[in-house]
PDB file of C-alpha atoms in Angstrom:
ATOM      1  CA  MET A   1      16.499 -41.070 -56.375  1.00  0.00           C
ATOM      2  CA  THR A   2      13.337 -43.025 -56.931  1.00  0.00           C
ATOM      3  CA  ASP A   3      12.198 -43.729 -60.489  1.00  0.00           C
ATOM      4  CA  ILE A   4      11.276 -40.626 -62.495  1.00  0.00           C
ATOM      5  CA  ARG A   5       8.854 -41.427 -65.306  1.00  0.00           C
ATOM      6  CA  LYS A   6       8.737 -37.966 -66.825  1.00  0.00           C
ATOM      7  CA  VAL A   7       9.457 -34.294 -66.210  1.00  0.00           C
ATOM      8  CA  VAL A   8       6.954 -31.669 -67.372  1.00  0.00           C
ATOM      9  CA  THR A   9       7.567 -27.912 -67.498  1.00  0.00           C
ATOM     10  CA  VAL A  10       4.753 -25.391 -67.958  1.00  0.00           C
ATOM     11  CA  VAL A  11       5.552 -21.769 -68.871  1.00  0.00           C
ATOM     12  CA  ASP A  12       2.938 -19.007 -68.659  1.00  0.00           C
ATOM     13  CA  GLU A  13       3.947 -15.549 -69.890  1.00  0.00           C
ATOM     14  CA  VAL A  14       1.406 -12.756 -69.424  1.00  0.00           C
ATOM     15  CA  LEU A  15       1.737  -9.794 -71.797  1.00  0.00           C
ATOM     16  CA  LEU A  16      -1.800  -8.334 -71.860  1.00  0.00           C
ATOM     17  CA  GLU A  17      -4.457  -8.036 -69.148  1.00  0.00           C
ATOM     18  CA  LEU A  18      -7.945  -6.937 -70.300  1.00  0.00           C
ATOM     19  CA  GLY A  19      -6.311  -5.890 -73.562  1.00  0.00           C
ATOM     20  CA  ARG A  20      -3.889  -3.583 -71.753  1.00  0.00           C
ATOM     21  CA  PRO A  21      -0.130  -4.211 -71.823  1.00  0.00           C
ATOM     22  CA  VAL A  22       1.098  -5.285 -68.416  1.00  0.00           C
ATOM     23  CA  ALA A  23       3.470  -2.868 -66.711  1.00  0.00           C
ATOM     24  CA  ALA A  24       5.989  -5.636 -66.050  1.00  0.00           C
ATOM     25  CA  PRO A  25       5.541  -8.753 -68.234  1.00  0.00           C
ATOM     26  CA  VAL A  26       5.761 -11.765 -65.943  1.00  0.00           C
ATOM     27  CA  ARG A  27       6.801 -15.317 -66.697  1.00  0.00           C
ATOM     28  CA  ARG A  28       5.466 -18.054 -64.405  1.00  0.00           C
ATOM     29  CA  VAL A  29       6.948 -21.546 -64.527  1.00  0.00           C
ATOM     30  CA  ALA A  30       5.974 -24.853 -62.937  1.00  0.00           C
ATOM     31  CA  ALA A  31       8.346 -27.801 -63.195  1.00  0.00           C
ATOM     32  CA  ALA A  32       6.986 -31.224 -62.233  1.00  0.00           C
ATOM     33  CA  ALA A  33       8.565 -34.640 -61.802  1.00  0.00           C
ATOM     34  CA  VAL A  34       6.353 -37.718 -62.032  1.00  0.00           C
ATOM     35  CA  ILE A  35       7.903 -40.326 -59.752  1.00  0.00           C
ATOM     36  CA  ARG A  36       7.059 -43.741 -58.442  1.00  0.00           C
ATOM     37  CA  ASN A  37       5.728 -43.384 -54.901  1.00  0.00           C
ATOM     38  CA  PRO A  38       8.540 -44.868 -52.779  1.00  0.00           C
ATOM     39  CA  TRP A  39       5.997 -46.031 -50.165  1.00  0.00           C
ATOM     40  CA  ALA A  40       3.474 -47.539 -52.606  1.00  0.00           C
ATOM     41  CA  GLY A  41       2.343 -51.070 -51.800  1.00  0.00           C
ATOM     42  CA  ARG A  42       3.942 -51.057 -48.346  1.00  0.00           C
ATOM     43  CA  GLY A  43       0.868 -50.270 -46.273  1.00  0.00           C
ATOM     44  CA  PHE A  44       1.253 -47.808 -43.412  1.00  0.00           C
ATOM     45  CA  VAL A  45       4.924 -46.795 -43.098  1.00  0.00           C
ATOM     46  CA  ALA A  46       5.666 -45.166 -39.749  1.00  0.00           C
ATOM     47  CA  ASP A  47       9.090 -43.729 -40.609  1.00  0.00           C
ATOM     48  CA  LEU A  48       9.194 -41.852 -43.930  1.00  0.00           C
ATOM     49  CA  GLN A  49      12.554 -40.208 -43.263  1.00  0.00           C
ATOM     50  CA  PRO A  50      14.930 -42.615 -45.078  1.00  0.00           C
ATOM     51  CA  GLN A  51      13.138 -42.189 -48.397  1.00  0.00           C
ATOM     52  CA  VAL A  52      12.779 -38.423 -47.868  1.00  0.00           C
ATOM     53  CA  GLU A  53      16.535 -38.037 -47.400  1.00  0.00           C
ATOM     54  CA  ALA A  54      17.232 -40.198 -50.459  1.00  0.00           C
ATOM     55  CA  VAL A  55      14.677 -38.648 -52.817  1.00  0.00           C
ATOM     56  CA  ALA A  56      13.783 -35.044 -51.921  1.00  0.00           C
ATOM     57  CA  PRO A  57      17.139 -33.242 -52.403  1.00  0.00           C
ATOM     58  CA  GLY A  58      17.629 -34.651 -55.892  1.00  0.00           C
ATOM     59  CA  LEU A  59      14.094 -33.663 -56.891  1.00  0.00           C
ATOM     60  CA  ALA A  60      14.624 -30.142 -55.559  1.00  0.00           C
ATOM     61  CA  ARG A  61      17.842 -29.762 -57.543  1.00  0.00           C
ATOM     62  CA  LEU A  62      16.278 -31.138 -60.721  1.00  0.00           C
ATOM     63  CA  LEU A  63      13.117 -29.035 -60.586  1.00  0.00           C
ATOM     64  CA  THR A  64      14.800 -25.842 -59.466  1.00  0.00           C
ATOM     65  CA  GLY A  65      17.259 -26.261 -62.308  1.00  0.00           C
ATOM     66  CA  ARG A  66      14.331 -26.314 -64.742  1.00  0.00           C
ATOM     67  CA  LEU A  67      12.914 -23.126 -63.178  1.00  0.00           C
ATOM     68  CA  LEU A  68      16.222 -21.290 -63.387  1.00  0.00           C
ATOM     69  CA  SER A  69      16.724 -22.401 -66.988  1.00  0.00           C
ATOM     70  CA  GLU A  70      13.321 -21.028 -68.025  1.00  0.00           C
ATOM     71  CA  LEU A  71      13.655 -17.774 -66.068  1.00  0.00           C
ATOM     72  CA  GLY A  72      17.308 -17.065 -66.837  1.00  0.00           C
ATOM     73  CA  GLY A  73      18.879 -17.621 -63.432  1.00  0.00           C
ATOM     74  CA  GLU A  74      18.167 -17.091 -59.752  1.00  0.00           C
ATOM     75  CA  GLU A  75      18.352 -13.308 -60.102  1.00  0.00           C
ATOM     76  CA  HIS A  76      15.187 -13.460 -62.228  1.00  0.00           C
ATOM     77  CA  VAL A  77      13.183 -15.416 -59.639  1.00  0.00           C
ATOM     78  CA  GLU A  78      11.006 -13.073 -57.566  1.00  0.00           C
ATOM     79  CA  ALA A  79       8.345 -15.488 -56.288  1.00  0.00           C
ATOM     80  CA  PHE A  80       8.237 -19.210 -55.588  1.00  0.00           C
ATOM     81  CA  GLY A  81       6.010 -22.063 -54.470  1.00  0.00           C
ATOM     82  CA  LYS A  82       5.845 -25.851 -54.279  1.00  0.00           C
ATOM     83  CA  ALA A  83       3.267 -28.628 -54.505  1.00  0.00           C
ATOM     84  CA  ALA A  84       2.714 -32.374 -54.589  1.00  0.00           C
ATOM     85  CA  VAL A  85      -0.057 -34.543 -56.024  1.00  0.00           C
ATOM     86  CA  VAL A  86      -0.295 -38.101 -54.714  1.00  0.00           C
ATOM     87  CA  GLY A  87      -1.940 -40.881 -56.706  1.00  0.00           C
ATOM     88  CA  LEU A  88      -4.986 -42.621 -55.271  1.00  0.00           C
ATOM     89  CA  ASP A  89      -3.054 -45.545 -53.771  1.00  0.00           C
ATOM     90  CA  GLY A  90      -0.898 -43.225 -51.659  1.00  0.00           C
ATOM     91  CA  GLU A  91      -1.359 -40.895 -48.697  1.00  0.00           C
ATOM     92  CA  THR A  92      -1.326 -37.120 -48.853  1.00  0.00           C
ATOM     93  CA  GLU A  93       1.406 -37.446 -46.224  1.00  0.00           C
ATOM     94  CA  HIS A  94       3.630 -39.071 -48.845  1.00  0.00           C
ATOM     95  CA  GLY A  95       3.588 -35.918 -50.943  1.00  0.00           C
ATOM     96  CA  GLY A  96       3.998 -33.755 -47.862  1.00  0.00           C
ATOM     97  CA  ALA A  97       7.018 -35.771 -46.806  1.00  0.00           C
ATOM     98  CA  LEU A  98       8.765 -34.965 -50.077  1.00  0.00           C
ATOM     99  CA  ILE A  99       8.097 -31.200 -50.133  1.00  0.00           C
ATOM    100  CA  HIS A 100       7.565 -30.063 -46.519  1.00  0.00           C
ATOM    101  CA  THR A 101      10.991 -30.874 -45.107  1.00  0.00           C
ATOM    102  CA  PRO A 102      14.366 -29.099 -45.368  1.00  0.00           C
ATOM    103  CA  TYR A 103      15.524 -31.769 -47.805  1.00  0.00           C
ATOM    104  CA  PHE A 104      13.358 -30.155 -50.478  1.00  0.00           C
ATOM    105  CA  GLY A 105      12.505 -26.668 -49.213  1.00  0.00           C
ATOM    106  CA  ASN A 106      15.971 -25.587 -48.146  1.00  0.00           C
ATOM    107  CA  VAL A 107      17.459 -26.714 -51.446  1.00  0.00           C
ATOM    108  CA  LEU A 108      14.825 -24.814 -53.454  1.00  0.00           C
ATOM    109  CA  ARG A 109      15.325 -21.740 -51.276  1.00  0.00           C
ATOM    110  CA  GLU A 110      19.118 -21.755 -51.514  1.00  0.00           C
ATOM    111  CA  LEU A 111      19.228 -22.310 -55.272  1.00  0.00           C
ATOM    112  CA  THR A 112      16.789 -19.415 -55.872  1.00  0.00           C
ATOM    113  CA  GLU A 113      18.463 -17.155 -53.268  1.00  0.00           C
ATOM    114  CA  GLY A 114      15.216 -16.984 -51.320  1.00  0.00           C
ATOM    115  CA  THR A 115      14.640 -16.588 -47.589  1.00  0.00           C
ATOM    116  CA  SER A 116      10.850 -16.781 -47.222  1.00  0.00           C
ATOM    117  CA  ILE A 117       8.949 -19.842 -46.125  1.00  0.00           C
ATOM    118  CA  ILE A 118       7.686 -21.473 -49.329  1.00  0.00           C
ATOM    119  CA  VAL A 119       3.943 -21.386 -49.919  1.00  0.00           C
ATOM    120  CA  PHE A 120       2.472 -24.719 -51.024  1.00  0.00           C
ATOM    121  CA  ASN A 121      -0.423 -26.890 -52.123  1.00  0.00           C
ATOM    122  CA  ASP A 122      -0.816 -30.655 -51.914  1.00  0.00           C
ATOM    123  CA  ASP A 123      -3.577 -33.137 -52.657  1.00  0.00           C
ATOM    124  CA  ARG A 124      -4.445 -36.719 -53.585  1.00  0.00           C
ATOM    125  CA  LEU A 125      -6.047 -36.861 -57.024  1.00  0.00           C
ATOM    126  CA  PRO A 126      -6.603 -39.163 -59.994  1.00  0.00           C
ATOM    127  CA  ALA A 127      -4.512 -38.705 -63.127  1.00  0.00           C
ATOM    128  CA  GLY A 128      -5.183 -35.640 -65.221  1.00  0.00           C
ATOM    129  CA  GLU A 129      -6.674 -33.395 -62.559  1.00  0.00           C
ATOM    130  CA  PRO A 130      -5.262 -29.841 -62.478  1.00  0.00           C
ATOM    131  CA  LEU A 131      -3.468 -28.456 -59.449  1.00  0.00           C
ATOM    132  CA  THR A 132      -3.056 -24.772 -58.689  1.00  0.00           C
ATOM    133  CA  VAL A 133       0.332 -23.888 -57.200  1.00  0.00           C
ATOM    134  CA  PRO A 134       0.434 -20.674 -55.147  1.00  0.00           C
ATOM    135  CA  LEU A 135       3.422 -18.326 -55.261  1.00  0.00           C
ATOM    136  CA  TRP A 136       4.663 -15.448 -53.131  1.00  0.00           C
ATOM    137  CA  HIS A 137       7.781 -13.303 -52.872  1.00  0.00           C
ATOM    138  CA  LYS A 138      10.964 -15.263 -52.246  1.00  0.00           C
ATOM    139  CA  THR A 139      12.373 -12.845 -49.647  1.00  0.00           C
ATOM    140  CA  ALA A 140       9.338 -10.851 -48.466  1.00  0.00           C
ATOM    141  CA  ALA A 141       6.323 -13.129 -48.142  1.00  0.00           C
ATOM    142  CA  ALA A 142       4.031 -10.247 -47.141  1.00  0.00           C
ATOM    143  CA  THR A 143       4.577  -8.457 -50.463  1.00  0.00           C
ATOM    144  CA  ARG A 144       1.012  -8.638 -51.744  1.00  0.00           C
ATOM    145  CA  SER A 145       1.850  -7.823 -55.385  1.00  0.00           C
ATOM    146  CA  HIS A 146       3.523 -11.212 -55.731  1.00  0.00           C
ATOM    147  CA  TYR A 147       0.568 -13.306 -54.486  1.00  0.00           C
ATOM    148  CA  GLN A 148      -0.307 -15.308 -57.598  1.00  0.00           C
ATOM    149  CA  THR A 149      -0.730 -18.842 -58.904  1.00  0.00           C
ATOM    150  CA  VAL A 150       0.299 -21.102 -61.740  1.00  0.00           C
ATOM    151  CA  GLN A 151      -1.725 -24.146 -62.756  1.00  0.00           C
ATOM    152  CA  ILE A 152      -0.347 -27.455 -63.960  1.00  0.00           C
ATOM    153  CA  ARG A 153      -2.100 -30.534 -65.323  1.00  0.00           C
ATOM    154  CA  ILE A 154      -0.463 -33.743 -66.555  1.00  0.00           C
ATOM    155  CA  PRO A 155      -2.993 -35.912 -68.437  1.00  0.00           C
ATOM    156  CA  ASP A 156      -1.485 -39.284 -67.446  1.00  0.00           C
ATOM    157  CA  ALA A 157      -0.258 -38.485 -63.936  1.00  0.00           C
ATOM    158  CA  PRO A 158      -0.225 -39.271 -61.173  1.00  0.00           C
ATOM    159  CA  ARG A 159      -1.008 -42.940 -61.676  1.00  0.00           C
ATOM    160  CA  PRO A 160      -2.267 -44.596 -58.469  1.00  0.00           C
ATOM    161  CA  ASP A 161       1.267 -45.550 -57.374  1.00  0.00           C
ATOM    162  CA  GLU A 162       2.894 -42.232 -58.333  1.00  0.00           C
ATOM    163  CA  ILE A 163       3.534 -38.767 -56.927  1.00  0.00           C
ATOM    164  CA  VAL A 164       3.892 -35.550 -58.905  1.00  0.00           C
ATOM    165  CA  VAL A 165       6.347 -33.197 -57.185  1.00  0.00           C
ATOM    166  CA  ILE A 166       6.270 -29.562 -58.345  1.00  0.00           C
ATOM    167  CA  ALA A 167       8.444 -26.479 -57.912  1.00  0.00           C
ATOM    168  CA  ALA A 168       7.188 -23.178 -59.293  1.00  0.00           C
ATOM    169  CA  ALA A 169       8.491 -19.646 -59.685  1.00  0.00           C
ATOM    170  CA  ALA A 170       7.648 -16.279 -61.236  1.00  0.00           C
ATOM    171  CA  SER A 171       9.830 -13.509 -62.598  1.00  0.00           C
ATOM    172  CA  GLY A 172       7.701 -10.704 -61.196  1.00  0.00           C
ATOM    173  CA  PRO A 173       4.416  -9.630 -59.636  1.00  0.00           C
ATOM    174  CA  ARG A 174       0.845 -10.229 -60.772  1.00  0.00           C
ATOM    175  CA  PRO A 175      -0.010  -8.405 -64.003  1.00  0.00           C
ATOM    176  CA  ASN A 176      -0.737  -4.752 -63.200  1.00  0.00           C
ATOM    177  CA  ALA A 177      -0.800  -5.374 -59.432  1.00  0.00           C
ATOM    178  CA  ARG A 178      -2.295  -2.328 -57.672  1.00  0.00           C
ATOM    179  CA  ILE A 179      -3.975  -3.261 -54.389  1.00  0.00           C
ATOM    180  CA  GLY A 180      -1.282  -1.838 -52.165  1.00  0.00           C
ATOM    181  CA  ASP A 181       0.832  -3.528 -49.559  1.00  0.00           C
ATOM    182  CA  ARG A 182       0.843  -4.126 -45.824  1.00  0.00           C
ATOM    183  CA  ARG A 183       3.386  -1.324 -45.420  1.00  0.00           C
ATOM    184  CA  THR A 184       0.916   1.207 -46.848  1.00  0.00           C
ATOM    185  CA  ASP A 185      -2.395  -0.254 -45.626  1.00  0.00           C
ATOM    186  CA  PRO A 186      -4.540   1.778 -43.213  1.00  0.00           C
ATOM    187  CA  VAL A 187      -5.250   0.281 -39.813  1.00  0.00           C
ATOM    188  CA  VAL A 188      -8.516  -1.643 -40.173  1.00  0.00           C
ATOM    189  CA  ARG A 189     -10.241  -3.036 -37.092  1.00  0.00           C
ATOM    190  CA  LEU A 190     -13.562  -4.818 -36.810  1.00  0.00           C
ATOM    191  CA  ALA A 191     -14.929  -2.162 -34.459  1.00  0.00           C
ATOM    192  CA  ASP A 192     -14.147   0.590 -36.982  1.00  0.00           C
ATOM    193  CA  LEU A 193     -15.860  -1.348 -39.772  1.00  0.00           C
ATOM    194  CA  GLU A 194     -18.964  -1.837 -37.622  1.00  0.00           C
ATOM    195  CA  LYS A 195     -19.122   1.921 -36.958  1.00  0.00           C
ATOM    196  CA  LEU A 196     -18.905   2.627 -40.685  1.00  0.00           C
ATOM    197  CA  GLU A 197     -21.632   0.119 -41.460  1.00  0.00           C
ATOM    198  CA  SER A 198     -23.969   1.506 -38.809  1.00  0.00           C
ATOM    199  CA  ALA A 199     -23.432   5.060 -40.101  1.00  0.00           C
ATOM    200  CA  ARG A 200     -24.547   4.136 -43.630  1.00  0.00           C
TER     201      ARG A 200
END
């Protein structure tokens, strides 16, 4: 693996929402590795694959291990997500290369016993800027109760020649989720909405 300068884990546990106890307390975790950008200083690199194969699987194992440690095992992971923040001397594609291929995603999915495509965020930012990582259900991506986010900010990362690679997970749904689900939604069409609006 490429050089890892530090690993940061953020844990967010929600117990009250508007002063009301949440029906199912949820723990959200983001684990981030600050690494040297393997393409930094090389100009435009046409083929990113060799570094992806060398770096991404190890990062996925490391970060997923941190998630499972904080949540108590894969059986306690209900939602997951991923993200990358590239320093200003890199390309957004560098972060994408490390998280948007099977070398990262399939490892994260298998270790958490997930089957869904993994929702993501990526950006190029200066050090210290926050990034919001989206999450959704690990086996049923359309399960609206599990649409949520966790935010992470590392004050000294990414430096211009670094990338922050993030895996995130949650032990349950949003606090007091109650907006229904696609399985119970009524059929809503634009024409029907226009009729309702004109009748008001």
